[in-house]
Amino acid sequence: MMEVTFYDRERETKEIMDTLRMKPRLITFIYGPINSGKTELITHLTCELSDDYVVFYINLRTKFLASYDDFIESLFEMEMETDMTVRKGKETLAELISSATKITGIPITREFIDYVFKDNKPKNAFSYMLKLFEEVKKSGKQPVLILDELQKIGDVLVNGHLIYELFNFFIDLTKELHLCHVFAATSDSLFLERVYSEAMLKGRCRYLLVDDFDYETTAAFLKGYGFTDEGARVAWEYCGGKPVCLVELINCGNREEKAKEMFTFRIGELETQLKLVKELGDEILIGSKRCDVHYEKLVSALKMFVKREEIGMNEVDEVSKRYLVKENILFVDPLTAMMKPQSMLDLSAIREVMRDA
Ligand SMILES: Nc1ncnc2c1ncn2[C@@H]1O[C@H](COP(=O)(O)OP(=O)(O)OP(=O)(O)O)[C@@H](O)[C@H]1O
Ligand SMILES: [Mg+2]
């Protein structure tokens, strides 16, 4: 396996660093198609960041979130309970954060666990976090909170939706108190659409798109790993600029064959998915309403991509749009109101499948 090092993202890095240099003012939503490199960018920047910042990074991807208790467990570093440092008596908040600069989860002591779990109130957890961030600030450092895969929290109910309590907390940390930088990442563009139309967030957040690499970046990246001009062109034609696919190609013996294999595989997946809808039908939930997915409507939506790379998000009926996004075939950008395939690979596969549909 070849060691692939972090590449490019200069524009995105500059934007995040500029934000970090100013006092916390707005929530930053980092979004983009699946596997575009959002988590990689966050992890890379966190490692590069000076010790003047204390980063609390929480990835909700693997967490099971069905209740308030699940949410609390996903945020807090429960291992701290059995950690030697805690047993040796590091019981105050100042001691908890004294030497740490990059932390996965929110550290907590036994005493505070009882408090945050008390009465199932998100406010308890948030007031504890506020205290912790104030302690970081007192020590002369700047706290940074990063929540990855935020959409996982979207449907958790705690006297209403937890997400609204969380957004209020984010607004407190940034716009009101200027205490802590807040970044939230998601690859779920339907969730982002919800965020984008959320009245309570108007003027209180900004958006940063982390998209697949463009052609020039892809070619330059691949050439660093011995690709010829022709090799880079073939890779782009089949896989586009999705970093995860490019890394796979880099690590492959026969790169052209691998690229073609990925393409054929994606065509097969797409065909099967459409065949299932055609033969069995399908339905999706919009709010509390069950809506039928129609094969013919899906096909006419996908056919628009035969001649175009992007379409307006309202050119497609809402059910087909949501189905295709939910199935990770299309990606919606609420900021531009445009919709495109999740990757170049998807675009090529859609065009191939639509020729015979
Ligand atoms: N800038 C980069 N340089 C080199 N490799 C990268 C870069 N960005 C992403 N990758 C590769 O692509 C893989 C997938 O990236 P990552 O997990 O960050 O995507 P993501 O956008 O967070 O995905 P998801 O949508 O699933 O959250 C990484 O594990 C890494 O191998
Ligand atoms: Mg990610």
Coordinates of C-alpha atoms and ligand atoms in Angstrom, one line a residue:
M1 CA 0.0 0.0 0.0
M2 CA 1.2 3.4 -0.9
E3 CA 1.1 6.1 1.8
V4 CA -1.2 8.8 0.5
T5 CA -0.7 12.1 2.1
F6 CA -3.3 14.8 2.5
Y7 CA -3.6 16.9 -0.6
D8 CA -4.7 20.4 -1.4
R9 CA -7.9 21.9 0.1
E10 CA -6.2 25.3 0.2
R11 CA -9.3 27.3 -0.2
E12 CA -11.2 25.4 2.4
T13 CA -8.2 25.5 4.8
K14 CA -7.9 29.2 4.4
E15 CA -11.5 29.8 5.1
I16 CA -11.5 27.7 8.3
M17 CA -8.2 29.2 9.5
D18 CA -9.6 32.7 8.9
T19 CA -12.7 31.8 10.9
L20 CA -10.5 30.4 13.8
R21 CA -8.4 33.6 13.9
M22 CA -11.5 35.7 14.6
K23 CA -13.7 35.6 17.7
P24 CA -16.4 33.0 17.4
R25 CA -19.4 34.6 15.7
L26 CA -21.2 32.2 13.4
I27 CA -21.7 28.4 13.3
T28 CA -19.9 26.8 10.3
F29 CA -21.7 24.0 8.5
I30 CA -19.3 21.9 6.4
Y31 CA -21.1 20.0 3.7
G32 CA -20.5 18.2 0.5
P33 CA -21.2 14.9 -1.4
I34 CA -20.4 11.6 0.3
N35 CA -16.8 10.7 0.6
S36 CA -15.6 14.1 -0.6
G37 CA -13.1 14.5 2.2
K38 CA -14.9 16.4 4.9
T39 CA -13.7 14.3 7.8
E40 CA -10.2 14.1 6.4
L41 CA -10.0 17.9 6.1
I42 CA -11.2 18.3 9.7
T43 CA -8.8 15.7 11.1
H44 CA -5.9 17.2 9.1
L45 CA -6.6 20.7 10.3
T46 CA -7.1 19.6 13.9
C47 CA -3.6 17.9 13.8
E48 CA -2.0 21.0 12.3
L49 CA -3.6 23.5 14.7
S50 CA -1.4 25.1 17.3
D51 CA -1.8 24.4 21.0
D52 CA -3.5 27.7 21.5
Y53 CA -6.7 25.9 20.5
V54 CA -8.4 23.0 22.4
V55 CA -10.4 21.0 19.9
F56 CA -13.3 18.8 21.0
Y57 CA -14.2 16.5 18.1
I58 CA -17.2 14.3 18.1
N59 CA -18.1 12.0 15.3
L60 CA -21.7 10.7 15.5
R61 CA -21.3 8.3 12.5
T62 CA -21.0 5.1 14.5
K63 CA -23.3 6.2 17.3
F64 CA -26.7 4.8 17.9
L65 CA -29.0 7.7 18.7
A66 CA -32.5 6.9 19.7
S67 CA -32.9 8.7 23.0
Y68 CA -31.5 11.5 25.1
D69 CA -29.2 9.1 27.0
D70 CA -27.7 7.8 23.7
F71 CA -27.1 11.4 22.8
I72 CA -25.3 12.2 26.1
E73 CA -23.2 9.0 25.8
S74 CA -22.2 10.0 22.2
L75 CA -21.0 13.4 23.3
F76 CA -19.2 12.6 26.5
E77 CA -16.0 10.6 27.1
M78 CA -17.4 8.1 29.6
E79 CA -14.1 6.3 29.7
M80 CA -12.8 9.1 31.9
E81 CA -14.6 7.5 34.8
T82 CA -12.1 4.6 34.8
D83 CA -9.2 6.7 33.6
M84 CA -6.2 6.7 35.9
T85 CA -5.9 10.5 35.9
V86 CA -9.4 10.8 37.2
R87 CA -8.9 8.3 40.0
K88 CA -5.7 10.1 40.9
G89 CA -7.9 13.0 41.7
K90 CA -8.2 15.1 38.6
E91 CA -11.7 16.0 39.5
T92 CA -12.0 19.7 38.7
L93 CA -12.7 21.0 35.2
A94 CA -9.4 22.9 35.1
E95 CA -7.5 19.7 35.8
L96 CA -9.5 17.8 33.2
I97 CA -8.5 20.1 30.4
S98 CA -5.1 21.1 31.8
S99 CA -2.9 19.3 29.2
A100 CA -5.2 18.3 26.4
T101 CA -5.4 20.1 23.1
K102 CA -7.1 17.5 20.8
I103 CA -9.9 15.6 22.5
T104 CA -12.3 13.1 21.1
G105 CA -15.5 13.7 23.0
I106 CA -16.2 15.9 25.9
P107 CA -14.3 14.9 29.1
I108 CA -16.4 14.6 32.2
T109 CA -16.0 13.6 35.8
R110 CA -18.3 11.2 37.7
E111 CA -19.8 14.0 39.6
F112 CA -20.9 15.8 36.5
I113 CA -22.3 12.7 34.8
D114 CA -25.0 12.6 37.4
Y115 CA -25.8 16.2 36.7
V116 CA -26.0 15.9 32.9
F117 CA -28.1 12.8 33.0
K118 CA -30.4 14.4 35.6
D119 CA -34.1 14.9 34.4
N120 CA -33.2 14.1 30.8
K121 CA -32.6 17.8 30.1
P122 CA -30.3 18.8 27.2
K123 CA -29.8 22.1 29.1
N124 CA -27.9 20.3 31.8
A125 CA -25.4 18.8 29.3
F126 CA -25.1 22.2 27.6
S127 CA -24.5 24.1 30.8
Y128 CA -21.8 21.6 31.7
M129 CA -20.1 22.1 28.3
L130 CA -20.4 25.8 28.7
K131 CA -18.5 25.6 32.1
L132 CA -15.9 23.4 30.5
F133 CA -15.3 25.8 27.6
E134 CA -15.1 28.8 30.0
E135 CA -12.4 26.9 31.8
V136 CA -10.5 26.4 28.6
K137 CA -10.8 30.1 27.9
K138 CA -9.6 30.9 31.4
S139 CA -6.5 28.8 30.8
G140 CA -5.7 31.2 27.9
K141 CA -6.8 28.8 25.1
Q142 CA -9.6 28.9 22.5
P143 CA -12.1 26.1 22.6
V144 CA -13.3 24.6 19.2
L145 CA -16.3 22.2 19.1
I146 CA -16.6 20.0 16.0
L147 CA -19.6 17.7 15.5
D148 CA -19.2 15.3 12.5
E149 CA -22.2 13.6 10.9
L150 CA -24.6 16.0 12.6
Q151 CA -27.6 14.7 10.7
K152 CA -27.6 11.6 13.0
I153 CA -29.1 13.9 15.7
G154 CA -31.9 15.1 13.4
D155 CA -34.7 12.8 14.5
V156 CA -33.9 12.4 18.2
L157 CA -36.8 13.7 20.2
V158 CA -36.5 15.3 23.6
N159 CA -39.5 17.5 24.4
G160 CA -39.5 18.4 20.7
H161 CA -36.6 17.9 18.5
L162 CA -33.2 17.8 20.1
I163 CA -31.6 19.5 17.1
Y164 CA -33.4 22.8 18.0
E165 CA -32.0 22.7 21.5
L166 CA -28.6 22.0 20.0
F167 CA -28.8 24.9 17.5
N168 CA -29.8 27.2 20.3
F169 CA -26.7 26.1 22.2
F170 CA -24.5 26.6 19.2
I171 CA -25.9 30.1 18.8
D172 CA -25.1 30.8 22.5
L173 CA -21.5 29.6 22.0
T174 CA -20.9 31.7 18.9
K175 CA -23.1 34.7 18.3
E176 CA -24.1 35.4 21.9
L177 CA -21.1 34.6 24.0
H178 CA -18.3 34.4 21.4
L179 CA -16.9 31.6 23.6
C180 CA -16.3 28.6 21.3
H181 CA -15.9 28.0 17.6
V182 CA -18.6 25.6 16.3
F183 CA -18.2 23.4 13.2
A184 CA -20.8 20.9 12.1
A185 CA -20.2 18.5 9.2
T186 CA -22.7 16.5 7.2
S187 CA -22.9 14.7 3.9
D188 CA -26.7 14.4 4.1
S189 CA -27.9 17.1 1.8
L190 CA -31.5 16.7 2.7
F191 CA -30.5 17.4 6.3
L192 CA -28.6 20.4 5.1
E193 CA -31.6 21.6 3.2
R194 CA -33.5 21.5 6.5
V195 CA -30.8 23.5 8.2
Y196 CA -30.6 26.0 5.4
S197 CA -34.3 26.7 5.6
E198 CA -34.3 26.9 9.4
A199 CA -35.5 30.3 10.5
M200 CA -33.6 30.3 13.8
L201 CA -30.3 29.9 12.0
K202 CA -30.7 32.8 9.6
G203 CA -27.8 35.2 9.8
R204 CA -26.2 32.9 12.5
C205 CA -24.3 30.5 10.4
R206 CA -22.2 30.1 7.3
Y207 CA -21.6 27.2 4.9
L208 CA -18.5 25.7 3.6
L209 CA -18.7 23.3 0.6
V210 CA -16.1 20.5 0.5
D211 CA -16.6 19.0 -3.0
D212 CA -14.8 16.3 -4.9
F213 CA -11.5 17.5 -6.5
D214 CA -11.9 19.3 -9.9
Y215 CA -10.0 17.9 -12.9
E216 CA -6.8 20.0 -12.5
T217 CA -6.5 19.0 -8.8
T218 CA -7.3 15.3 -9.6
A219 CA -4.6 15.2 -12.3
A220 CA -2.0 16.9 -10.1
F221 CA -2.8 14.6 -7.2
L222 CA -2.5 11.5 -9.3
K223 CA 0.7 12.6 -11.0
G224 CA 2.3 12.7 -7.6
Y225 CA 1.8 8.9 -7.5
G226 CA 3.2 8.2 -10.9
F227 CA 0.1 8.6 -13.1
T228 CA 0.8 9.7 -16.7
D229 CA -1.4 12.3 -18.4
E230 CA -3.3 9.6 -20.1
G231 CA -3.6 7.6 -16.8
A232 CA -5.0 10.6 -15.0
R233 CA -7.4 11.3 -17.9
V234 CA -8.8 7.7 -17.8
A235 CA -9.1 7.9 -14.0
W236 CA -11.0 11.2 -14.2
E237 CA -13.3 9.8 -17.0
Y238 CA -14.3 6.9 -14.9
C239 CA -14.0 8.1 -11.3
G240 CA -13.9 11.8 -11.4
G241 CA -12.4 13.6 -8.4
K242 CA -13.7 11.6 -5.5
P243 CA -10.7 11.3 -3.2
V244 CA -11.6 7.9 -1.8
C245 CA -11.8 6.4 -5.3
L246 CA -8.5 8.1 -6.3
V247 CA -6.7 6.6 -3.3
E248 CA -8.1 3.2 -4.2
L249 CA -6.8 3.6 -7.8
I250 CA -3.4 4.8 -6.5
N251 CA -3.1 1.6 -4.5
C252 CA -4.0 -0.7 -7.4
G253 CA -1.9 -2.8 -9.6
N254 CA -3.8 -2.3 -12.8
R255 CA -5.3 1.1 -12.5
E256 CA -7.2 1.4 -15.7
E257 CA -8.8 -2.0 -15.1
K258 CA -9.7 -1.0 -11.6
A259 CA -11.3 2.3 -12.8
K260 CA -13.4 0.4 -15.3
E261 CA -14.4 -2.2 -12.7
M262 CA -15.6 0.6 -10.4
F263 CA -17.7 2.0 -13.3
T264 CA -19.2 -1.4 -14.2
F265 CA -20.0 -2.1 -10.5
R266 CA -21.8 1.3 -10.1
I267 CA -23.8 0.7 -13.3
G268 CA -24.9 -2.7 -11.9
E269 CA -25.9 -1.2 -8.6
L270 CA -28.0 1.5 -10.3
E271 CA -29.7 -0.9 -12.6
T272 CA -30.7 -3.2 -9.8
Q273 CA -32.0 -0.3 -7.7
L274 CA -34.2 1.0 -10.5
K275 CA -35.3 -2.6 -11.3
L276 CA -36.4 -3.0 -7.7
V277 CA -38.5 0.1 -7.8
K278 CA -40.0 -0.9 -11.2
E279 CA -41.0 -4.4 -10.0
L280 CA -41.8 -3.9 -6.3
G281 CA -42.3 -0.2 -6.0
D282 CA -41.0 1.7 -3.0
E283 CA -42.0 4.5 -0.6
I284 CA -40.3 7.2 1.4
L285 CA -41.4 9.1 4.4
I286 CA -41.8 12.9 4.1
G287 CA -42.6 14.2 7.5
S288 CA -45.1 11.7 8.7
K289 CA -46.5 11.1 5.2
R290 CA -45.7 7.9 3.3
C291 CA -45.2 8.7 -0.4
D292 CA -44.9 6.3 -3.3
V293 CA -41.8 6.3 -5.4
H294 CA -42.6 6.0 -9.2
Y295 CA -40.2 4.3 -11.5
E296 CA -41.2 6.5 -14.5
K297 CA -40.6 9.7 -12.6
L298 CA -37.2 8.5 -11.4
V299 CA -36.2 7.7 -15.0
S300 CA -37.3 11.1 -16.3
A301 CA -35.4 12.8 -13.5
L302 CA -32.2 10.8 -14.2
K303 CA -32.6 11.4 -18.0
M304 CA -32.0 15.1 -17.4
F305 CA -28.4 14.2 -16.6
V306 CA -27.8 12.7 -20.1
K307 CA -27.1 16.2 -21.5
R308 CA -26.5 18.2 -18.3
E309 CA -24.2 17.8 -15.3
E310 CA -26.4 19.8 -12.9
I311 CA -30.1 20.5 -12.8
G312 CA -32.2 22.9 -10.7
M313 CA -33.4 21.1 -7.5
N314 CA -37.0 22.0 -8.3
E315 CA -37.0 20.6 -11.8
V316 CA -37.7 17.1 -10.3
D317 CA -40.8 16.1 -8.3
E318 CA -40.1 16.2 -4.5
V319 CA -40.5 12.4 -4.0
S320 CA -38.1 11.4 -6.7
K321 CA -35.7 14.1 -5.6
R322 CA -35.7 12.9 -2.0
Y323 CA -35.5 9.2 -3.0
L324 CA -32.5 9.8 -5.3
V325 CA -30.7 11.9 -2.6
K326 CA -31.5 9.4 0.2
E327 CA -30.1 6.6 -2.0
N328 CA -26.9 8.6 -2.4
I329 CA -27.3 8.9 -6.2
L330 CA -27.9 12.7 -6.3
F331 CA -26.6 15.5 -4.1
V332 CA -28.5 18.7 -3.5
D333 CA -26.8 22.0 -2.8
P334 CA -29.4 24.2 -1.1
L335 CA -27.1 27.2 -1.4
T336 CA -27.2 27.1 -5.2
A337 CA -30.6 25.3 -5.5
M338 CA -28.8 22.9 -7.8
M339 CA -28.7 19.1 -7.9
K340 CA -26.0 16.8 -9.4
P341 CA -24.9 13.2 -9.1
Q342 CA -23.0 12.3 -6.0
S343 CA -19.8 11.8 -8.1
M344 CA -18.6 11.8 -11.6
L345 CA -18.7 8.0 -11.4
D346 CA -22.4 8.4 -10.7
L347 CA -22.9 10.8 -13.6
S348 CA -21.3 8.4 -16.1
A349 CA -23.2 5.4 -14.7
I350 CA -26.5 7.3 -14.9
R351 CA -25.8 8.3 -18.5
E352 CA -24.9 4.7 -19.3
V353 CA -28.1 3.2 -17.6
M354 CA -30.4 5.9 -19.1
R355 CA -29.3 5.0 -22.7
D356 CA -31.3 1.8 -22.3
A357 CA -34.1 2.9 -20.0
Ligands
LIG1 N1 -7.5 16.0 0.8 C1 -7.2 14.7 0.7 N2 -6.0 14.2 0.4 C2 -5.8 12.8 0.3 N3 -6.8 11.9 0.5 C3 -8.0 12.3 0.9 C4 -8.3 13.7 1.0 N4 -9.6 13.8 1.3 C5 -10.1 12.6 1.4 N5 -9.2 11.7 1.2 C6 -9.3 10.2 1.2 O1 -10.7 9.9 1.0 C7 -11.2 9.2 2.1 C8 -12.6 9.6 2.4 O2 -12.6 10.9 3.0 P1 -13.5 11.4 4.2 O3 -13.9 10.2 5.0 O4 -12.9 12.5 4.8 O5 -14.8 11.8 3.4 P2 -16.2 12.4 4.0 O6 -16.6 13.5 3.1 O7 -16.0 12.7 5.5 O8 -17.1 11.2 3.8 P3 -18.6 11.0 4.4 O9 -19.5 11.7 3.4 O10 -18.8 9.6 4.5 O11 -18.6 11.7 5.8 C9 -10.2 9.4 3.2 O12 -10.2 8.3 4.1 C10 -8.9 9.6 2.5 O13 -8.3 8.3 2.2
MG2 MG -17.1 12.2 7.1

